[in-house]
Structures are given as structure tokens and as C-alpha cells.
Coordinates of C-alpha atoms in Angstrom, one line a residue:
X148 CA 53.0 -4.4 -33.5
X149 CA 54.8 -7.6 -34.8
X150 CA 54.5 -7.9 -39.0
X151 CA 51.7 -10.8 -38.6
X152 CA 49.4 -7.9 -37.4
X153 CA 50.6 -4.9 -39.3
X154 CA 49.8 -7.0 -42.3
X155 CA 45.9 -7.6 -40.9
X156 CA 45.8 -4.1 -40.2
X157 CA 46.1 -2.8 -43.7
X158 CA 44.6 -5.5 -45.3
X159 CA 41.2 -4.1 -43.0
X160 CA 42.2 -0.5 -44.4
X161 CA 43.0 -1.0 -47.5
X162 CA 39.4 -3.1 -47.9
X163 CA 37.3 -0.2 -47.8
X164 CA 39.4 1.6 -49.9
X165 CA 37.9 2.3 -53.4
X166 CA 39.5 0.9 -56.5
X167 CA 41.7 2.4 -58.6
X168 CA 40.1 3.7 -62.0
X169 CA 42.0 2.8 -65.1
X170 CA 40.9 4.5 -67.8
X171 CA 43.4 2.7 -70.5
X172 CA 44.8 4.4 -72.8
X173 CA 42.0 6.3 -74.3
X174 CA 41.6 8.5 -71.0
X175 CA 38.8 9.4 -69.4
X176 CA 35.5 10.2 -71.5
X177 CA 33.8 13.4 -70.4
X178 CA 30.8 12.9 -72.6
X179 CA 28.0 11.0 -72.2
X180 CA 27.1 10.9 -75.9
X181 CA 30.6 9.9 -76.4
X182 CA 30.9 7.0 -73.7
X183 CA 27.1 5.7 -75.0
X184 CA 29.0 5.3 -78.7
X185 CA 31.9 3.7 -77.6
X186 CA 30.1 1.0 -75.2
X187 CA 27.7 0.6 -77.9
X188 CA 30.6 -0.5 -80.6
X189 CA 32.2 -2.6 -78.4
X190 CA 29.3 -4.7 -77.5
X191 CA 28.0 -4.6 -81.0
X192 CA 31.7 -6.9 -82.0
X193 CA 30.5 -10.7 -81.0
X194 CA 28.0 -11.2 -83.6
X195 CA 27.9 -15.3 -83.1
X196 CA 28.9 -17.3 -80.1
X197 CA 29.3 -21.1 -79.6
X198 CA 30.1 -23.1 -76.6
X199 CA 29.5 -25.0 -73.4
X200 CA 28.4 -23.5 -69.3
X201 CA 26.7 -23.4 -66.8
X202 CA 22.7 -22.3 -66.3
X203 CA 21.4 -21.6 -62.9
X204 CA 17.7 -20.9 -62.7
X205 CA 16.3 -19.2 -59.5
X206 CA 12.0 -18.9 -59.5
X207 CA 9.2 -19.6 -57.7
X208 CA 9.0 -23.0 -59.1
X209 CA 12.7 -24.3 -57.9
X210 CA 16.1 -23.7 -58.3
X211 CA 18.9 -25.6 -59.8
X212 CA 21.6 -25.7 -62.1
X213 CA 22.3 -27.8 -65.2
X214 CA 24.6 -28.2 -67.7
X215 CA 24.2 -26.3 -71.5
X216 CA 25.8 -26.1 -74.8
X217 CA 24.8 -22.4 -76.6
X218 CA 25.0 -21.2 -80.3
X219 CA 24.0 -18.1 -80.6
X220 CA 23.7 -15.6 -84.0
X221 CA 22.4 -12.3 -84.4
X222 CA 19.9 -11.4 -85.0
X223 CA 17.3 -14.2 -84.0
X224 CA 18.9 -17.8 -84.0
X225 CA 19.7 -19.6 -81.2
X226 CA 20.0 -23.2 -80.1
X227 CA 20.2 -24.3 -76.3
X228 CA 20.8 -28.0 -74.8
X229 CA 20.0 -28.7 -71.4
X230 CA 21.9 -31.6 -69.6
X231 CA 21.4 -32.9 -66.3
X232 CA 23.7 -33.8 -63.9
X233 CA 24.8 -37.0 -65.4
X234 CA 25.3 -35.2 -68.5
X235 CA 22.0 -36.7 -69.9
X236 CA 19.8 -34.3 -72.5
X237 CA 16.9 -32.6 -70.6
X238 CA 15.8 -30.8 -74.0
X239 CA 16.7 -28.7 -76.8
X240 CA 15.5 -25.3 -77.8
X241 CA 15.7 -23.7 -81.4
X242 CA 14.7 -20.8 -82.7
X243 CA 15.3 -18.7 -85.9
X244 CA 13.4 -15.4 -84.5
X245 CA 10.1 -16.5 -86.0
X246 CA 9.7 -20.4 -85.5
X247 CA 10.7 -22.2 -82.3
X248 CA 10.8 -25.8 -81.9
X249 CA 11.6 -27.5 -78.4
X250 CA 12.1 -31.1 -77.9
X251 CA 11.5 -32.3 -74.0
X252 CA 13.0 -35.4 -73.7
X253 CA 11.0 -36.5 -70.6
X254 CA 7.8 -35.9 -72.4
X255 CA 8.9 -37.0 -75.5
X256 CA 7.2 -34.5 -77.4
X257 CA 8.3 -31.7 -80.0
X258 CA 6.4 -28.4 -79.3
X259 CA 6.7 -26.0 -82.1
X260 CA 4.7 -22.7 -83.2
X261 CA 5.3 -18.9 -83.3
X262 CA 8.3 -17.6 -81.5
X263 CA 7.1 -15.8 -78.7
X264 CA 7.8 -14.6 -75.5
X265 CA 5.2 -17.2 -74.2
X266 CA 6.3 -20.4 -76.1
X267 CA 10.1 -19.3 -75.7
X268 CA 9.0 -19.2 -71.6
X269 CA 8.4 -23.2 -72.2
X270 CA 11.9 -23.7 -72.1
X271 CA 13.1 -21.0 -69.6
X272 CA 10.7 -19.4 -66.7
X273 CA 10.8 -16.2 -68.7
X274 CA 9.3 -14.4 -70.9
X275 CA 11.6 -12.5 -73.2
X276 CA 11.6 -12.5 -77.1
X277 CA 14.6 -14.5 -78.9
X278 CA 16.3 -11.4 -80.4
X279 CA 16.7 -10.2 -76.8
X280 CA 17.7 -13.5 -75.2
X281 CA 20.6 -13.8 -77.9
X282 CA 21.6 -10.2 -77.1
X283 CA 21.9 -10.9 -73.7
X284 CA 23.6 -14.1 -74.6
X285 CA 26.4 -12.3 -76.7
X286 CA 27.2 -9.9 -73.7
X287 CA 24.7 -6.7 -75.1
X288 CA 22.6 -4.4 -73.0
X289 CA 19.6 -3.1 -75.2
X290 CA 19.0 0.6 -74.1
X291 CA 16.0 2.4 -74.3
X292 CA 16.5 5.1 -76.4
X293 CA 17.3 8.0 -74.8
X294 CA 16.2 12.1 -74.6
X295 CA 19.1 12.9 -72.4
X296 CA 22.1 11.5 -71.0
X297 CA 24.4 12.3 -67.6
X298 CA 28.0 10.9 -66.9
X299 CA 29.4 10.3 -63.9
X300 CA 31.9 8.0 -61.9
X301 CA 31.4 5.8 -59.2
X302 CA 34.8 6.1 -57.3
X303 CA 33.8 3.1 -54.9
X304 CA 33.5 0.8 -57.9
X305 CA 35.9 2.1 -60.3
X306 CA 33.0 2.3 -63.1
X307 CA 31.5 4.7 -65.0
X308 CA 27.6 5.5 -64.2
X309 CA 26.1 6.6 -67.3
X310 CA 22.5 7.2 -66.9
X311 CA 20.0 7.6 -70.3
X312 CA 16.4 9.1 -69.3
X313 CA 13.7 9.0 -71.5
X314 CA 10.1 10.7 -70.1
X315 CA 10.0 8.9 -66.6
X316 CA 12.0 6.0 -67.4
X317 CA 15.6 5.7 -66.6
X318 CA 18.5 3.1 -67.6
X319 CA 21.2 3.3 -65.4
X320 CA 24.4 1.4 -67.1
X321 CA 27.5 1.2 -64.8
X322 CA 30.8 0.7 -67.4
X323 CA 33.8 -0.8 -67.0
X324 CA 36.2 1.8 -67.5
X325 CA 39.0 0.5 -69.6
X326 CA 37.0 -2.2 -71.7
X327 CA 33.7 -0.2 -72.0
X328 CA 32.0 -2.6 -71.4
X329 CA 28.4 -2.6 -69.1
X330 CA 28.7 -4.5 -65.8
X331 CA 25.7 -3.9 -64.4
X332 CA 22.5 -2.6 -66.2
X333 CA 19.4 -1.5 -64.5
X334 CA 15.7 0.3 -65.7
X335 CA 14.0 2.4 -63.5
X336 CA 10.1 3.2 -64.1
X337 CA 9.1 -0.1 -66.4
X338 CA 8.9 -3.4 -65.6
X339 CA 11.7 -5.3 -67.1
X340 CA 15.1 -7.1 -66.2
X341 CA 18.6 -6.4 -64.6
X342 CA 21.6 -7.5 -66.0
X343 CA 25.2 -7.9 -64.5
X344 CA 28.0 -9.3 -66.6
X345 CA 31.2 -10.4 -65.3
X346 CA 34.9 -11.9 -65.6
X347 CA 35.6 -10.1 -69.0
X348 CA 38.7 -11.9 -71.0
X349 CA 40.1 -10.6 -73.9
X350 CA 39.2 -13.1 -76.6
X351 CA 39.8 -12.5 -80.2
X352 CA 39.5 -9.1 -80.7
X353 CA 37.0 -8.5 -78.2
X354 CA 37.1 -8.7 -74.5
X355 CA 33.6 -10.5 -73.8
X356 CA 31.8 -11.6 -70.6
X357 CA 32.1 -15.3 -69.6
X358 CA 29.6 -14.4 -66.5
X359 CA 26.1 -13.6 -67.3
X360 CA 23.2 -12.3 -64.5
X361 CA 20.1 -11.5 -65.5
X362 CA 17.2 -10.5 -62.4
X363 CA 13.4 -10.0 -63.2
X364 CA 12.2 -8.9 -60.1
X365 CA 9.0 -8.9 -61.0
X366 CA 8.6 -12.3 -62.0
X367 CA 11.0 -13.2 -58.4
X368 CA 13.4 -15.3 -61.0
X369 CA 17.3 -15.0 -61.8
X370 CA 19.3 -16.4 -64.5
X371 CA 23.0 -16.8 -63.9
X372 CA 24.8 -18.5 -67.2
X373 CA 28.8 -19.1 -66.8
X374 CA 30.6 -19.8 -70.0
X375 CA 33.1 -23.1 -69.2
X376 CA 34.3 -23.2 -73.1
X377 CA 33.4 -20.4 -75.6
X378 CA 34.0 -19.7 -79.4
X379 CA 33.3 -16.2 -80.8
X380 CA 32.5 -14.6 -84.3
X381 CA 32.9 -18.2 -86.4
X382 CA 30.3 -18.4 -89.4
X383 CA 28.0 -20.2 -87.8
X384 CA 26.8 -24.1 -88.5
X385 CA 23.4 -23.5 -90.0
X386 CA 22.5 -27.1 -89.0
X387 CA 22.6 -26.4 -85.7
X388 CA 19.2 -24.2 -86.3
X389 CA 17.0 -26.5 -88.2
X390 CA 13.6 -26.4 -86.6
X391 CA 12.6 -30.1 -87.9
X392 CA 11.1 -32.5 -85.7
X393 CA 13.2 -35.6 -84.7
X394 CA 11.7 -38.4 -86.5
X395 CA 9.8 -40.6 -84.6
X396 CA 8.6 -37.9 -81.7
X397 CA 4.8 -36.7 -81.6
X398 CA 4.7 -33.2 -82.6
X399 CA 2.2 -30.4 -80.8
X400 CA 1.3 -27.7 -82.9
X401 CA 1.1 -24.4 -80.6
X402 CA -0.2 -20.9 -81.4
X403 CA 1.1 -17.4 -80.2
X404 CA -0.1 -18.0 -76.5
X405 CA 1.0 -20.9 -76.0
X406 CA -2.2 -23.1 -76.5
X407 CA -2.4 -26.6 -78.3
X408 CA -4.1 -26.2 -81.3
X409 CA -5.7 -29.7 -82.5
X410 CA -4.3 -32.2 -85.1
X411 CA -4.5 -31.7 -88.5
X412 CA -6.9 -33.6 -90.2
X413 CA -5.1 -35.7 -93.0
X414 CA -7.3 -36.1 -96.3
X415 CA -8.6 -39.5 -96.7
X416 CA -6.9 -42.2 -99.3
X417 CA -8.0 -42.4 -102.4
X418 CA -9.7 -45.7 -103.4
X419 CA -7.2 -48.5 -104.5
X420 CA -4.2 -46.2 -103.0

């Protein structure tokens, strides 16, 4: 067998082999309770986030990707541009946790209201409130709080599979085993959302996700966001949150669901004004 081969031989082999676990140098963790605390800190570091990707959408109502600048601060505030392809501005979602305002540029209208799942599902074909979507925007898993935990190790992957069950309902977080960090994140017995993050960098003192996937199989829709250019942990610009309406674009008033609710009546002049 001449060394052209050989070489395609074990490259076949060594394919299915499973990947080599590096614990770093903490060691392995034995404990669930123990592994749950430490994945829990290190997500809990990036507080703020700022920068420029990549958003690809996949729904029933199309697919596509476009260009976005992010800030994101915990607990509530975020800001989102969309751009299209020839970098021009699609619209612009803010939100403080409480308010939302979203200017579509097509439309050239300024929605604004109560930030809820609903009106927050304007912008993206979801509906998840804003404290989760900057979680899952900073690289955090919200667990369901747990009655028990098991530990265990997928050899294959070269991850930790910790598992936290509470009455029928199960979270089942795969961890990376050196940066404990969750790669993949996914709830058995309630309708909700997968998430896989990906291509951790050390940046700072954190090592944080620049790959973001997040499935709702119920609603048949994935998110995919790819960080291009990222800033983490800066005080964040305030500005970049103010809920005010651009001058000079009509503004609709929304309520909780989603609904217009009808102008405001402005009280009449008074004589010789």
C-alpha cells in the first residue's frame, strides 16, 4: 500500500473515532451540582455586547439572510439594525424590557407599545420576551430550575451531558468540557426552543460564542446569528436605547397583543391661540 493510500486509510479510521476530552486544568467534574455552578458563572461573565453579523432566518414565511449591528445589556435592553444586501437599513428594533419601538423603513412607520412577546415577533418571526432574546444574544442558556440533576459524558462528542429534570420536563445541556460552556441546549416535555452555540474564542476574560442557533420546532423557524466583529463588557452607550420616534415618521400606538389602538385625540386650540 503506497503512502497516498495509507494516508486515506486512516484519515477513514480515524473519522469515526471519538474526540479526545480535555478537561483543562480543572479536571473532570464528577458532580452535577458542581458542573451546573460552574457553567452557570461562566455564562453569567458577558453582561453587555456590541457589534456587527450575520442573521439568517428560516420560517414558513421565507428564508434569508441580512446584515445586523447588535447592542445588547442585561437585563432588558437591546437594539437590532437590519441591513439588506446593499447594506441599506431594513429597520431598527429597541427595547428597554418594558417599551419597544421599531422603525420599518419600507413602511415608514414607528410602531411602539408594551414589550411583548407579540410586538417583539414584529421584528423577528418569534415570539420570545426581550430579557430572553438578550440572554440568548450574550451566549446564556436559561435553565428551568431543577429537582434533580445527572452527569454524564458523551465520549463521541467530547462533551459533558448534564441533564436537570424537573416533574416531567427535562433540559438536557451538552457542555464543552474545558470552557464550560453549553453547546447545545435542548427541553424535553414543553414547548420551547433549542439552542446550539458555536466557535467559542477567548475574548477578554471570557471565551464567548461568535455562532448562535436557535430552533423552535414548533413554530418550524430557526435563527442562526454569526458574530463578524464583537465588543464585550464596555459600559454601554445609553443613546443607542432611546425609544423616541424619528422626527418626521407617523407613529402607531400598539397595545400588548399587538393591535393598533386609534389616535389620540388632541384637545382643541383655544380661541385666539
Amino acid at each position: 500500500m503506497n503512502r497516498a493510500a495509507v494516508a486515506i486509510f486512516l484519515a477513514l479510521v480515524c473519522s469515526g473515532c471519538p474526540k479526545r476530552l480535555d478537561f483543562g486544568p480543572r479536571g473532570r467534574i464528577t458532580q452535577p451540582e458542581d458542573l451546573f455552578r460552574l457553567t452557570r458563572e461562566a455564562q453569567d461573565v458577558t453582561a453587555t455586547l456590541q457589534g456587527d453579523g450575520k442573521l439568517r432566518v428560516e420560517s414558513p414565511q421565507g428564508t434569508g439572510t441580512v446584515s445586523v449591528f447588535l447592542a445588547a445589556s442585561r437585563p432588558g435592553l437591546l437594539r437590532v439594525e437590519m441591513f439588506d444586501f446593499f447594506n441599506r437599513p431594513i429597520a431598527v428594533l429597541v427595547t428597554d424590557g418594558q417599551r419597544f419601538g421599531l422603525l420599518q423603513f419600507q413602511e415608514n412607520k414607528f410602531y411602539q407599545g408594551p414589550a411583548t412577546p407579540q410586538n417583539l415577533s414584529r421584528f423577528l418571526p418569534l415570539a420570545l420576551p426581550s430579557e430572553e432574546l438578550v440572554s440568548v444574544m450574550l451566549g446564556r442558556v436559561p435553565f428551568i430550575p431543577a429537582e434533580r440533576m445527572t452527569l454524564g459524558v458523551d465520549e463521541k462528542e467530547a462533551l459533558y451531558v448534564l441533564t436537570l429534570v424537573r416533574g416531567d420536563v427535562s433540559q438536557v445541556l451538552h457542555i464543552h468540557p474545558r470552557y464550560l460552556r453549553v453547546v447545545r441546549s435542548e427541553v424535553q416535555g414543553a414547548r420551547t426552543y433549542a439552542l446550539e452555540y458555536g466557535r467559542f474564542e477567548p475574548q477578554g476574560d471570557a471565551v464567548f460564542p461568535h455562532q448562535v442557533t436557535l430552533r423552535a420546532a414548533s413554530a418550524d423557524t430557526s435563527l442562526g446569528l454569526r458574530y463578524t466583529d464583537v465588543t464585550l463588557n464596555q459600559a454601554p452607550d445609553l443613546t443607542l436605547f432611546d425609544l423616541s420616534a424619528p422626527e418626521g415618521v407617523p407613529v402607531v400606538e400598539v397595545d400588548e397583543g399587538g393591535q393598533a389602538l386609534p389616535p389620540v385625540a388632541l384637545p382643541p386650540a383655544a380661541p385666539g391661540s
